[in-house]
Each structure stands twice: as C-alpha cells, then as structure tokens.
Amino acid sequence: MMTKRYSEDELISKLFSPIAGPEALGLADDAALMAVRDKPLVLTTDMLVAGVHFFAQDPPELIAKKALRVNLSDLAAKGAVPQGFLLSIALPMDWSNDWLESFARGLGEDAQDFAVPLLGGDTSSTSGPVAISITAIGTVETFVARRGARVGDGVYVSGPIGEAALGLWLRENPERLETLPLEARDSLLARYLLPRPRLDLIPLLTGAANAAMDISDGLVGDLAKLTRVSGVSAEVTISDIPLSLAALQLIALKPKLFELALTGGDDYEILFTAGADFSPPKGIWRIGSVTAGSNPPELRDGEGKSVFFKKNSYRHF
Amino acid sequence: MMTKRYSEDELISKLFSPIAGPEALGLADDAALMAVRDKPLVLTTDMLVAGVHFFAQDPPELIAKKALRVNLSDLAAKGAVPQGFLLSIALPMDWSNDWLESFARGLGEDAQDFAVPLLGGDTSSTSGPVAISITAIGTVETFVARRGARVGDGVYVSGPIGEAALGLWLRENPERLETLPLEARDSLLARYLLPRPRLDLIPLLTGAANAAMDISDGLVGDLAKLTRVSGVSAEVTISDIPLSLAALQLIALKPKLFELALTGGDDYEILFTAGADFSPPKGIWRIGSVTAGSNPPELRDGEGKSVFFKKNSYRHF
C-alpha cells in the first residue's frame, strides 16, 4: 500500500524550508524579500522537462542539481555571483515522498555547496511529465555580455566539448555501452547527468573576456549566436577544440559522432573571446579567432579545409 | 497542411522581444542585467499548468495574462511595485503559431498595461500539457509581511469573494449555465479566467496594513495561514464577507456553493489586517477581528453561531 504523501504544507516545511535563506521568510509568505544590493542584478531562468532535458527515471538528486546548475552556469558566464534562486515544480500524478525527498536532498546539497539559498517557489500537479523551472539571481561587478566580441579576439573554451552529448547518445544507444572502456562510459554518462557550472571562472571572465556565454546548445551553434549578436564572424580550427579521452574513445569507435560532440548540447563549459594580450591559463583552450563579417563561423580542419555540419545545435522546435 | 512553426529563434525575436525591456538585452544573452535598485527587492514565482490552473482550450491571451497577473497579485499583497518578470514555457507537441501569437499578444498587453517588462525566459517542449512559470520581481518601500497580524487588528478584504471559484464550478457544471442570468454567468466565468492584481492597493497596504496576503487558495484557508504565521487567531462574521450579485444569484440556486465561495481559490483579492485606528475606504470590507490564541480562525454566522467547513482551501495534493 502507498504511504500517505506529503501535503503541500508538509513538503514546503519539511523538504524545502531547510534549503531556504532568510530572504525566503520561511517560505511562509507570498514572496521573498531581498535587501538592496550595491551591485547590478543578473537574472536568468531555465525550465527542465522530463523526457526532454533528462530521463524521468534519472536519480532525483541529480535532476534537482542539473536544474539548479544550468541556471548557475548562465550566471557564471556573465561573471555574476549567485545570490539565490526560486523553484517551480509541477509534479506528475505518480510522484512519491521518496522521489521528492531525494530531489530536495540533491537541491539542498547544491544550494549549500554553491552558497545559493532557495528564495521562494511554487508546487503544482500536472497530468504530464515533471517540469522544473528555476530562476536564479546573481550580482555582478562587471557584466560579461554575449555581444562584446571584437575582430582580432581569440576564441576560447573552458574545457572539453561534447562529453554530455555523447553521454546522451549512449543513453539512447545502450547497445554501444559494451564497446567502451568502463571509465569512458562512466565519464560520458555522468557528464550528461550532472553539469558543472563554471563559477570558478568568474574572476577570469570579468577580468579578461570581451564576450562570453555558456555552451548549452552545442559549441558550433552557440558560437554562431555569439558572433551574430556581436556583429562579427570567426574562424575555428576544429583540431584545436579540446576533447576528453572518453569522448575520443567513443568517436574512434564511431567517427560520425565527432559532429555530435561539436554540435550537441549540455556542455556547460564557457565560450568566450578575449583580446590579443590575453594569455590563457591552464585549462583554457584557444580554438580560433574573431574575424570581420557577418557570416556564421567558419570551421576548418587541421589542413585549413572548410568543414560543414548538417545541424549546428540542439533545438526544441 | 500545417504551416511551418516558428523556430526557437523566431519565436523569441518575433513574439517575445517586443515585450522585453532594455534589461533583457534583446533576449539575446544568457541573462538579464538590472541596474542597482535603491529599494529592497521582492521576488515571487508561480507556475500554471493546463488542466490544473486553466483549461487547455481557454483563450491563450487570457492564459498568458492570468500567468502574469497571479504573480503581480503576490507583489501587490506585499506592497511591491512590479519591475519585471521572467517567463518559462513548456509547449505541448501540438502547439501552433496562432496559439503562441495570441499568448504573446496577451502577455504584451498586460506587460504594457502594468508597466512590467519581460526580462528573460526559456522555451521548452513537453509531452504533457502546457506549463507556464513566471517569476516576478518588484521593489518595495515598506514590505507588508504575512506574519504581522496583531491581536485587536481588524481583518479586511479588498473585494467580493468566491466569484472565480464559482466561475470554475460553472465550467465544470455547464448544465447549470442556463439557470443563471447572462450577466451573472459572464461575470463569474470572466473572473475565473482573468484575475485582477490589486496593484492599486499598494499605497493603502504599505500605509495601513500590519499583515497581508493575496487570496489565491480560498479566503478561509488563506486567513488560517495568515493567523498561523502571525501567531494569532481570528473571528470572522461570515455575513460580513462581501459577495457579488452574480455570486449571490448562483448561491441562491444552490446554497451549498456558499461554502465553495469562501473556500475556493483564485480570488486574487487582498486579505489584510490593520490596527483599530484604520478606517477602511470604499471598496474595503471589514470581515472580522484578530484575536489571541493559536486556533484556526473561528467563523460565525450573523447570530454568532460557529460555522464549520469540510475543506478550507484549494490544495494540489
């Protein structure tokens, strides 16, 4: 027999209140109250839906963390320090206390680890899959816009590209799991489940970047967005794009996946441009240059030959 | 044949950019950038799901307006002036350009009428019903908390109670539509579809209210929440609760609906308490007093007899 499920009041007081900051007023008011901040505010929102952004059967702790982290990743890309977040969640008919307890536990761990309290929220039911919408708020010293790329800038990425997209591909093609070394498999699958928001890069970005964004819909398409809003173009040498050993091992088995690695989503690394005087520290890769013009970025292989992909990024529609 | 649907880029640039304020950076960045505000910030979020908060076949303009207005209502109850909002929307498989154009048109009208620009957003797909999450941000001179009610305060409401809940009941019992005068029917149905956020009351509330909340889950249950967090109780004379002519006409036909009017959701009027020196202006009704103790509010009829309801408010779970 099913145990009695939490009431709305219980799930707020038992599961979510411990994650809340003082601004949340105990999650017992209509709204959160935040003191005046002496720095500009940065606001972002992302919604994750089961069957689209994650699998319904994924561990609820990781679903919660992913929902928060994709928002923190947006703040990081702008050079903004997270200050808090609001959560709306629509629960499917068959939600259980266990599921929601795990979800809240994961959310609470990340809220603590990233020092970002829950400010408020809303719970609803739905006849469809679980849907989670988070709005994150941060403060910024120097906002790093997406539209600031200048001709002559170098184009940089903050880490290996494509692991998450390859991890998702493995989820959808489980018969290929056997063909990969165990560590490679684990690394790709974990990367899809749990992105890492690059909050550690805030000082670097605010100090050096002319333009930045987080890579959420695929490197190639996201770079095209960045150059378009900046009114510039770019040249990228695809052999300079960092790939992890795990990604290379899978691509070696199925070379067509190279394209997916560069155009699939969910990297949550930072793509940025910086002036000629910038010398990238360890862990930052230069993959190309900003050029004049309004064409989409040109991709070249190691021999300078142009490379074209069928699809540049992940799209919902 | 179906016309080609908007791409994600198109629906942002064509439908949502016109609603965006300058802080949204053309909806072409990862996040919005808001200048420092010299007043505290108030943040709230509400998620609306088709089949739960509205009917999937409701006019999309009104769905959009309701989604925004329930958030503005929360800000109004806190005495906060809206400054902007973020929107996440998960679209079902069968969404059409027409639907989304109407949705954006309704949203744009309200954004203009309430002077509250779109700051950012996210679009997704879903295999379930449409889900809309809005986070609204406001600034406040004097925050009106829910927990501030004092023994001896009067309990006030800002308008007639129960119309929206009765409107929903009519939607679920369409065979009763015929029995009502046309204006009554229209009034109840419209009230469910389109709440009115009481932003006009901000000066009154910040000037006079000791505690306030918006009535979203039913007057009786919401008053119980307010007294509980304030550490007080209350006495309400139910014959002093204002009911509209339309509500009275339906209740006359089916007296059991009186309970629904007082416990059903979606009023979006303001419930507040104010000290003995407060004299309510026209359009504000005194319905009872704050008393000492920790019991739920006591409801009495015109002769002083206690009245009990089976269910005090709307709950998702």
XYZ file of C-alpha atoms in Angstrom:
634
model
C 0.000 0.000 0.000
C 1.126 3.507 -0.721
C 2.199 5.615 2.256
C 0.380 8.883 2.634
C 2.015 11.539 0.535
C 3.135 14.892 1.891
C 0.603 17.693 1.791
C 1.693 20.921 0.107
C 2.322 22.452 3.542
C 4.394 19.471 4.653
C 6.590 19.362 1.620
C 7.311 23.049 1.981
C 8.030 22.902 5.715
C 9.849 19.549 5.755
C 11.668 19.381 2.442
C 12.180 22.892 1.133
C 12.410 25.146 4.212
C 15.813 23.733 5.202
C 17.173 24.902 1.830
C 15.745 28.385 2.163
C 17.708 31.502 3.061
C 16.465 34.201 5.441
C 15.180 36.170 2.438
C 12.634 33.406 1.867
C 10.802 34.360 5.099
C 10.418 30.702 5.979
C 8.676 30.081 2.641
C 5.617 31.222 4.594
C 4.880 34.468 2.783
C 3.760 35.363 -0.740
C 7.228 36.451 -1.824
C 10.894 36.739 -0.877
C 12.414 39.953 0.420
C 15.996 40.752 -0.580
C 17.920 43.664 0.869
C 19.241 46.336 -1.504
C 22.352 45.102 -3.306
C 25.010 47.592 -4.230
C 25.810 45.786 -7.472
C 23.696 45.261 -10.588
C 21.496 42.182 -10.625
C 21.680 39.372 -13.151
C 18.568 37.234 -13.644
C 18.133 34.048 -15.631
C 15.590 31.253 -15.916
C 15.659 27.723 -17.319
C 12.969 25.076 -17.377
C 13.755 21.349 -17.444
C 11.158 18.814 -18.502
C 11.361 15.031 -18.099
C 11.805 13.341 -21.469
C 13.396 16.484 -22.901
C 16.236 17.592 -20.597
C 16.560 14.439 -18.534
C 15.096 10.957 -18.286
C 12.158 10.545 -15.900
C 13.967 7.621 -14.246
C 17.185 9.579 -13.568
C 18.106 9.900 -9.877
C 16.002 12.769 -8.474
C 19.044 14.220 -6.640
C 20.761 14.664 -10.000
C 17.663 16.076 -11.693
C 17.468 18.732 -8.978
C 21.160 19.514 -9.252
C 21.038 19.759 -13.018
C 18.044 22.122 -12.854
C 19.920 24.433 -10.499
C 23.306 24.108 -12.184
C 22.182 25.051 -15.687
C 20.979 28.324 -14.183
C 24.180 28.866 -12.212
C 26.069 28.209 -15.437
C 24.268 31.147 -17.062
C 25.248 33.387 -14.149
C 28.861 32.185 -14.294
C 29.058 33.025 -17.989
C 28.035 36.609 -17.194
C 30.574 36.928 -14.392
C 27.749 37.033 -11.831
C 27.962 35.625 -8.307
C 24.787 33.644 -7.457
C 22.691 35.105 -4.627
C 19.628 32.868 -4.622
C 17.056 31.058 -6.689
C 13.323 30.391 -6.988
C 11.910 26.990 -7.888
C 8.630 25.999 -9.517
C 7.896 22.330 -9.872
C 4.954 20.560 -11.495
C 4.696 17.020 -10.131
C 3.241 14.170 -12.175
C 0.355 12.113 -10.827
C 2.621 9.316 -9.558
C 5.122 11.338 -7.516
C 6.223 9.751 -4.271
C 7.600 11.059 -0.992
C 10.822 9.170 -1.747
C 11.262 10.903 -5.067
C 10.622 14.337 -3.627
C 12.840 13.727 -0.595
C 15.710 12.771 -2.884
C 15.028 15.745 -5.104
C 15.099 18.103 -2.111
C 18.235 16.431 -0.746
C 20.101 16.963 -4.016
C 18.859 20.523 -4.267
C 19.908 21.208 -0.695
C 23.396 19.817 -1.239
C 23.959 22.071 -4.219
C 22.361 25.072 -2.533
C 24.922 24.642 0.217
C 27.898 23.801 -1.988
C 27.294 26.795 -4.241
C 26.165 29.064 -1.356
C 22.918 29.877 -3.133
C 19.777 29.763 -0.952
C 16.253 28.984 -2.058
C 14.263 32.233 -2.046
C 10.798 31.014 -2.939
C 8.837 28.629 -5.049
C 5.636 27.062 -6.162
C 4.399 23.484 -6.407
C 1.727 22.240 -8.752
C 0.423 18.995 -10.141
C 0.425 18.058 -13.835
C -1.018 15.272 -15.948
C 2.257 15.304 -17.901
C 5.910 14.722 -17.065
C 7.631 16.535 -14.194
C 8.621 20.087 -15.132
C 11.071 22.169 -13.121
C 11.591 25.868 -13.620
C 14.332 27.688 -11.755
C 15.056 31.395 -11.779
C 18.476 32.344 -10.455
C 19.563 35.785 -9.357
C 23.122 36.999 -9.030
C 25.096 40.179 -8.608
C 27.848 41.314 -10.908
C 30.849 43.620 -10.730
C 31.468 43.659 -14.486
C 28.765 42.077 -16.655
C 30.239 39.982 -19.462
C 27.822 40.362 -22.358
C 27.388 37.955 -25.217
C 27.586 40.763 -27.744
C 31.079 42.061 -26.961
C 33.308 40.032 -29.308
C 35.808 42.155 -31.285
C 37.647 41.429 -34.504
C 41.068 40.064 -33.590
C 39.907 38.469 -30.322
C 40.864 34.882 -29.640
C 38.018 32.392 -29.198
C 38.349 30.223 -26.071
C 36.568 27.357 -24.368
C 36.916 26.369 -20.713
C 37.001 22.606 -21.058
C 36.477 19.524 -23.165
C 33.497 19.652 -25.508
C 30.888 17.054 -26.354
C 31.030 14.685 -23.404
C 27.428 15.339 -22.347
C 26.041 14.983 -25.869
C 27.945 11.721 -26.270
C 26.652 10.604 -22.873
C 23.101 11.245 -24.045
C 23.824 9.352 -27.241
C 24.973 6.388 -25.150
C 21.726 6.547 -23.180
C 19.821 6.361 -26.439
C 22.091 3.650 -27.887
C 22.717 1.411 -24.871
C 23.929 -1.452 -27.086
C 27.117 0.613 -27.601
C 27.893 0.763 -23.880
C 29.673 -2.610 -24.029
C 32.139 -1.425 -26.620
C 33.615 1.309 -24.426
C 36.090 1.153 -21.512
C 34.279 1.440 -18.203
C 35.823 4.778 -17.217
C 34.970 6.341 -20.563
C 31.394 5.178 -20.272
C 31.039 6.481 -16.718
C 32.597 9.803 -17.587
C 30.276 10.467 -20.546
C 27.133 9.337 -18.728
C 27.979 11.359 -15.620
C 28.649 14.481 -17.632
C 25.193 14.356 -19.177
C 23.552 13.818 -15.787
C 25.437 16.415 -13.841
C 26.889 19.551 -15.404
C 29.467 21.616 -13.590
C 28.717 25.360 -13.501
C 31.989 27.202 -14.031
C 31.606 29.695 -11.189
C 35.362 29.312 -10.643
C 35.906 31.261 -13.866
C 34.123 34.440 -12.733
C 37.367 36.330 -11.931
C 38.946 35.269 -15.230
C 35.882 36.246 -17.273
C 35.270 39.604 -15.618
C 38.976 40.374 -15.934
C 39.657 39.254 -19.499
C 36.593 38.332 -21.574
C 35.107 40.673 -24.151
C 32.138 38.350 -24.713
C 31.009 35.117 -23.118
C 28.191 32.595 -22.945
C 27.756 29.141 -21.555
C 27.671 26.299 -24.069
C 24.278 24.733 -23.575
C 23.018 24.028 -27.101
C 26.261 22.895 -28.765
C 29.568 24.671 -29.382
C 29.150 25.371 -33.095
C 25.649 26.800 -32.856
C 26.395 28.728 -29.689
C 29.473 30.346 -31.236
C 27.291 31.364 -34.181
C 24.891 33.056 -31.748
C 27.750 34.870 -30.041
C 29.275 36.160 -33.268
C 25.891 37.137 -34.712
C 24.883 39.335 -31.770
C 28.408 40.772 -31.723
C 28.225 41.652 -35.434
C 31.339 39.661 -36.249
C 32.375 36.269 -37.630
C 35.005 33.749 -36.524
C 37.374 31.083 -37.724
C 37.744 27.928 -35.699
C 40.303 25.162 -36.154
C 38.395 22.090 -35.170
C 41.500 20.150 -34.274
C 42.124 22.762 -31.565
C 38.811 22.009 -29.858
C 39.593 20.060 -26.686
C 38.044 16.595 -26.462
C 38.325 14.304 -23.474
C 39.906 10.860 -23.673
C 36.446 9.361 -23.097
C 34.980 11.344 -25.990
C 37.886 10.388 -28.245
C 37.473 6.717 -27.372
C 33.822 6.770 -28.400
C 34.497 8.850 -31.507
C 37.227 6.360 -32.504
C 34.563 3.636 -32.474
C 32.084 5.733 -34.431
C 33.738 8.683 -36.216
C 30.424 10.287 -37.190
C 29.958 11.205 -33.523
C 32.661 13.852 -33.887
C 29.998 16.110 -35.377
C 27.626 15.388 -32.497
C 30.345 16.261 -29.975
C 30.751 19.714 -31.506
C 27.051 20.430 -32.080
C 25.259 18.569 -29.280
C 24.132 20.337 -26.145
C 24.700 20.281 -22.399
C 28.418 21.081 -22.203
C 28.004 23.948 -19.733
C 31.562 24.994 -20.350
C 32.165 28.681 -21.073
C 32.774 30.005 -24.579
C 34.422 33.416 -24.593
C 36.530 35.800 -26.578
C 39.428 37.864 -25.278
C 41.854 40.383 -26.753
C 45.224 39.599 -28.284
C 47.022 40.332 -24.988
C 45.167 37.538 -23.168
C 47.284 34.512 -22.413
C 45.068 31.613 -21.397
C 45.884 29.834 -18.139
C 45.969 26.054 -17.901
C 42.537 24.587 -18.544
C 41.529 27.206 -21.105
C 41.815 26.333 -24.808
C 42.131 28.713 -27.725
C 40.090 27.299 -30.611
C 40.065 30.174 -33.103
C 39.818 33.890 -33.799
C 37.127 36.507 -34.226
C 37.051 37.832 -37.786
C 35.197 40.606 -39.589
C 31.957 39.959 -41.422
C 28.536 38.590 -40.705
C 28.851 35.002 -41.876
C 28.467 32.142 -39.429
C 31.803 30.993 -38.018
C 33.995 29.099 -40.441
C 35.194 25.724 -39.262
C 38.473 24.403 -40.648
C 40.292 21.154 -40.201
C 44.000 20.926 -39.392
C 44.884 21.440 -43.054
C 42.780 24.591 -43.370
C 39.949 22.932 -45.303
C 36.395 24.119 -44.540
C 34.171 21.693 -42.662
C 30.370 21.804 -42.683
C 27.930 20.207 -40.296
C 24.334 19.314 -41.071
C 22.930 20.686 -37.839
C 24.740 23.174 -35.662
C 22.948 22.905 -32.372
C 20.196 21.399 -30.294
C 16.744 22.872 -30.860
C 13.438 22.156 -29.148
C 11.426 23.024 -32.260
C -1.344 21.130 -44.284
C 0.212 22.661 -41.233
C 2.134 25.877 -41.752
C 5.730 25.770 -40.665
C 6.017 26.551 -36.981
C 8.320 29.210 -35.590
C 11.820 28.125 -34.694
C 13.003 28.911 -31.179
C 14.956 31.885 -32.527
C 11.939 33.182 -34.418
C 9.546 32.968 -31.545
C 11.972 34.840 -29.337
C 12.713 37.557 -31.880
C 9.204 37.920 -33.316
C 6.888 37.230 -30.394
C 8.736 37.887 -27.165
C 11.335 40.584 -27.966
C 8.651 43.271 -28.378
C 7.573 42.627 -24.772
C 11.117 42.817 -23.411
C 12.586 45.747 -21.535
C 16.129 47.072 -22.063
C 17.301 44.908 -19.138
C 16.524 41.832 -21.255
C 19.400 42.710 -23.639
C 17.204 41.856 -26.606
C 16.618 38.373 -25.152
C 19.886 37.613 -26.924
C 22.107 36.976 -23.917
C 22.222 34.301 -21.211
C 20.646 36.548 -18.595
C 19.076 39.919 -17.879
C 21.011 42.806 -16.355
C 19.193 45.094 -13.929
C 20.732 48.267 -12.562
C 21.151 48.634 -8.793
C 17.825 49.464 -7.138
C 17.832 51.635 -4.068
C 14.909 49.723 -2.551
C 14.654 46.138 -1.341
C 13.632 43.557 -3.925
C 10.588 41.339 -3.725
C 10.627 38.095 -5.710
C 7.843 35.626 -6.341
C 7.144 32.727 -8.676
C 4.006 30.875 -9.762
C 3.574 28.049 -12.216
C 0.345 27.464 -14.134
C -0.387 24.127 -15.776
C -3.175 23.385 -18.257
C -5.823 21.185 -16.691
C -4.910 22.448 -13.226
C -4.946 26.259 -13.251
C -6.758 26.795 -16.531
C -8.405 24.810 -19.297
C -6.200 23.949 -22.279
C -8.850 25.392 -24.607
C -9.037 28.781 -22.827
C -8.065 31.760 -24.997
C -4.241 31.910 -24.999
C -4.302 35.689 -24.413
C -6.114 35.099 -21.142
C -3.854 32.210 -20.120
C -0.850 34.490 -20.563
C -2.493 37.303 -18.632
C -3.531 35.017 -15.792
C 0.009 33.616 -15.525
C 1.437 37.123 -15.208
C -1.328 38.519 -13.019
C -1.183 35.863 -10.308
C 2.454 36.869 -9.829
C 1.665 40.586 -9.849
C -1.011 39.846 -7.264
C 1.658 38.430 -4.932
C 3.747 41.563 -5.371
C 0.716 43.805 -4.749
C -0.035 41.976 -1.492
C 3.484 42.777 -0.282
C 3.221 46.434 -1.258
C 5.803 45.918 -4.013
C 5.831 47.770 -7.324
C 6.488 45.335 -10.215
C 9.750 45.909 -12.092
C 9.869 42.984 -14.489
C 9.304 39.281 -14.960
C 10.852 36.144 -16.422
C 8.854 33.535 -18.303
C 9.460 29.823 -18.825
C 7.039 27.961 -21.025
C 6.877 24.268 -21.911
C 4.860 23.834 -25.099
C 2.902 20.666 -25.830
C 3.512 18.733 -29.032
C 0.570 20.304 -30.868
C 1.305 23.991 -30.259
C 0.613 26.271 -33.190
C 1.907 29.646 -34.305
C -1.616 31.022 -33.811
C -1.728 29.883 -30.213
C 1.666 31.310 -29.409
C 0.978 34.592 -31.221
C -2.181 35.046 -29.157
C -0.331 34.114 -25.978
C 2.393 36.667 -26.707
C -0.183 39.310 -27.634
C -1.992 38.885 -24.311
C 1.271 38.896 -22.420
C 2.409 42.023 -24.240
C -0.825 43.867 -23.483
C -0.507 43.167 -19.773
C 3.221 43.901 -19.740
C 2.357 47.315 -21.122
C -0.742 47.947 -19.003
C 1.065 47.056 -15.790
C 4.379 48.623 -16.892
C 6.252 45.401 -16.223
C 8.728 44.355 -18.942
C 9.798 40.839 -19.835
C 13.373 40.358 -18.575
C 14.157 36.888 -19.852
C 12.821 33.444 -20.410
C 13.129 29.936 -21.640
C 11.108 27.793 -24.020
C 10.932 24.020 -23.986
C 8.800 21.252 -25.374
C 6.838 18.754 -23.272
C 4.882 15.582 -23.917
C 2.352 16.839 -21.359
C 0.111 19.889 -21.060
C 1.421 23.425 -21.464
C 3.164 24.667 -18.315
C 3.980 28.315 -17.698
C 6.250 29.517 -14.928
C 6.647 33.217 -14.253
C 8.975 34.847 -11.756
C 8.157 38.470 -10.992
C 10.449 40.966 -9.347
C 9.410 44.173 -7.654
C 10.755 46.833 -5.355
C 9.225 47.836 -2.079
C 9.262 50.864 0.198
C 7.643 49.084 3.172
C 7.298 45.309 2.864
C 3.932 44.080 4.130
C 4.622 40.662 5.643
C 2.111 37.893 6.117
C 3.214 37.368 9.710
C 2.432 40.824 11.098
C -1.163 40.463 12.339
C -1.716 41.773 15.886
C -4.429 40.990 18.406
C -7.110 43.653 18.079
C -6.492 44.273 14.366
C -9.468 44.305 12.057
C -9.500 41.710 9.264
C -10.233 43.167 5.827
C -10.747 42.002 2.253
C -10.438 44.146 -0.855
C -13.392 42.870 -2.830
C -16.079 40.277 -3.354
C -15.059 36.709 -2.583
C -15.755 33.479 -4.423
C -16.587 34.652 -7.931
C -13.650 32.813 -9.519
C -14.321 29.562 -7.654
C -17.970 29.741 -8.693
C -16.879 30.502 -12.261
C -14.756 27.355 -12.231
C -17.674 25.399 -10.806
C -19.823 26.607 -13.705
C -17.154 25.448 -16.147
C -17.299 22.014 -14.547
C -21.110 22.005 -14.370
C -22.092 23.605 -17.679
C -25.662 22.323 -17.402
C -26.166 24.983 -14.702
C -25.236 27.843 -17.033
C -28.791 28.070 -18.348
C -30.238 28.689 -14.910
C -28.329 31.929 -14.350
C -28.888 35.460 -15.702
C -26.494 36.185 -18.549
C -24.562 38.920 -16.713
C -24.053 36.752 -13.644
C -22.750 33.914 -15.768
C -20.383 36.200 -17.691
C -19.125 37.826 -14.529
C -18.294 34.534 -12.796
C -16.686 32.952 -15.855
C -14.622 36.063 -16.590
C -13.397 36.305 -13.032
C -12.016 32.763 -13.165
C -10.310 33.421 -16.489
C -8.813 36.775 -15.692
C -7.865 37.849 -12.187
C -7.225 41.479 -11.391
C -3.974 42.110 -9.478
C -4.696 44.779 -6.874
C -1.663 46.949 -7.566
C -3.926 49.929 -6.909
C -3.896 48.998 -3.219
C -0.122 49.315 -2.734
C -0.327 52.778 -1.068
C -3.150 51.642 1.219
C -1.345 48.441 2.228
C 2.066 49.992 2.845
C 0.365 52.779 4.797
C -2.065 50.801 6.944
C -1.690 47.015 6.832
C 0.043 45.079 9.600
C -0.169 41.828 7.614
C -1.358 40.981 4.119
C -1.546 38.225 1.530
C -3.378 37.694 -1.693
C -6.291 35.270 -1.608
C -5.301 32.579 -4.072
C -6.309 29.316 -2.372
C -9.584 30.363 -0.737
C -10.413 33.000 1.882
C -10.925 30.674 4.844
C -7.736 28.668 4.350
C -5.665 31.698 3.456
C -6.780 33.544 6.604
C -5.778 30.467 8.602
C -2.298 30.662 7.032
C -2.020 34.350 7.868
C -3.064 33.939 11.504
C -0.877 30.858 11.972
C 2.350 32.539 10.826
C 1.391 35.614 12.857
C 0.875 33.523 15.996
C -2.694 34.741 16.458
C -6.260 33.650 15.777
C -9.263 35.487 14.360
C -13.042 35.715 14.444
C -14.885 36.253 11.192
C -18.557 37.026 10.752
C -19.379 35.280 7.533
C -22.330 37.527 6.796
C -19.831 40.421 6.605
C -17.876 38.751 3.788
C -18.698 40.638 0.588
C -20.274 38.589 -2.185
C -21.110 39.898 -5.625
C -24.628 39.910 -7.024
C -23.551 37.241 -9.518
C -22.222 35.022 -6.729
C -25.388 35.521 -4.692
C -27.565 34.633 -7.664
C -25.772 31.328 -8.138
C -25.700 30.592 -4.410
C -29.455 31.269 -4.251
C -29.919 28.498 -6.818
C -27.593 26.114 -4.986
C -26.961 27.152 -1.372
C -24.198 24.585 -0.823
C -21.999 26.735 -3.073
C -21.723 29.319 -0.303
C -19.026 27.133 1.224
C -17.208 26.891 -2.102
C -17.264 30.680 -2.471
C -15.469 31.094 0.851
C -13.006 28.229 0.451
C -12.374 28.020 -3.311
C -9.334 29.612 -4.897
C -8.433 32.248 -7.453
C -9.935 35.357 -5.846
C -6.769 37.418 -6.058
C -8.243 39.992 -3.764
C -6.101 41.119 -0.828
C -6.666 39.871 2.706
C -5.106 42.116 5.321
C -5.228 43.207 8.906
C -4.925 46.762 10.195
C -4.978 48.420 13.609
C -8.014 49.789 15.396
C -7.373 53.296 14.052
C -7.757 52.171 10.442
C -10.954 53.284 8.800
C -11.488 51.373 5.577
C -12.158 53.410 2.429
C -14.930 52.470 -0.004
C -14.263 49.072 -1.579
C -12.620 47.576 1.515
C -14.695 45.316 3.755
C -14.120 44.515 7.399
C -14.970 40.847 7.953
C -13.673 40.208 11.455
C -11.022 40.743 14.121
C -7.676 39.285 15.073
C -7.874 37.508 18.424
C -5.365 35.904 20.759
C -4.588 32.203 20.599
C -3.367 29.683 18.102
C -6.619 28.123 16.905
C -7.668 28.429 13.273
C -9.973 31.408 12.697
C -13.476 30.973 14.062
C -16.261 31.561 11.590
C -19.612 32.749 12.922
C -22.917 33.384 11.255
C -24.958 36.550 11.796
C -26.333 35.145 15.069
C -22.907 34.354 16.478
C -23.130 30.603 15.905
C -19.941 28.789 14.851
C -19.804 27.542 11.270
C -17.518 24.750 10.062
C -16.478 23.889 6.536
C -15.333 20.494 5.346
C -12.387 21.797 3.363
C -10.843 25.192 3.919
C -8.870 25.762 0.768
C -7.695 24.506 -2.571
C -4.808 22.027 -2.461
C -2.845 20.400 -5.248
C -2.114 17.288 -3.174
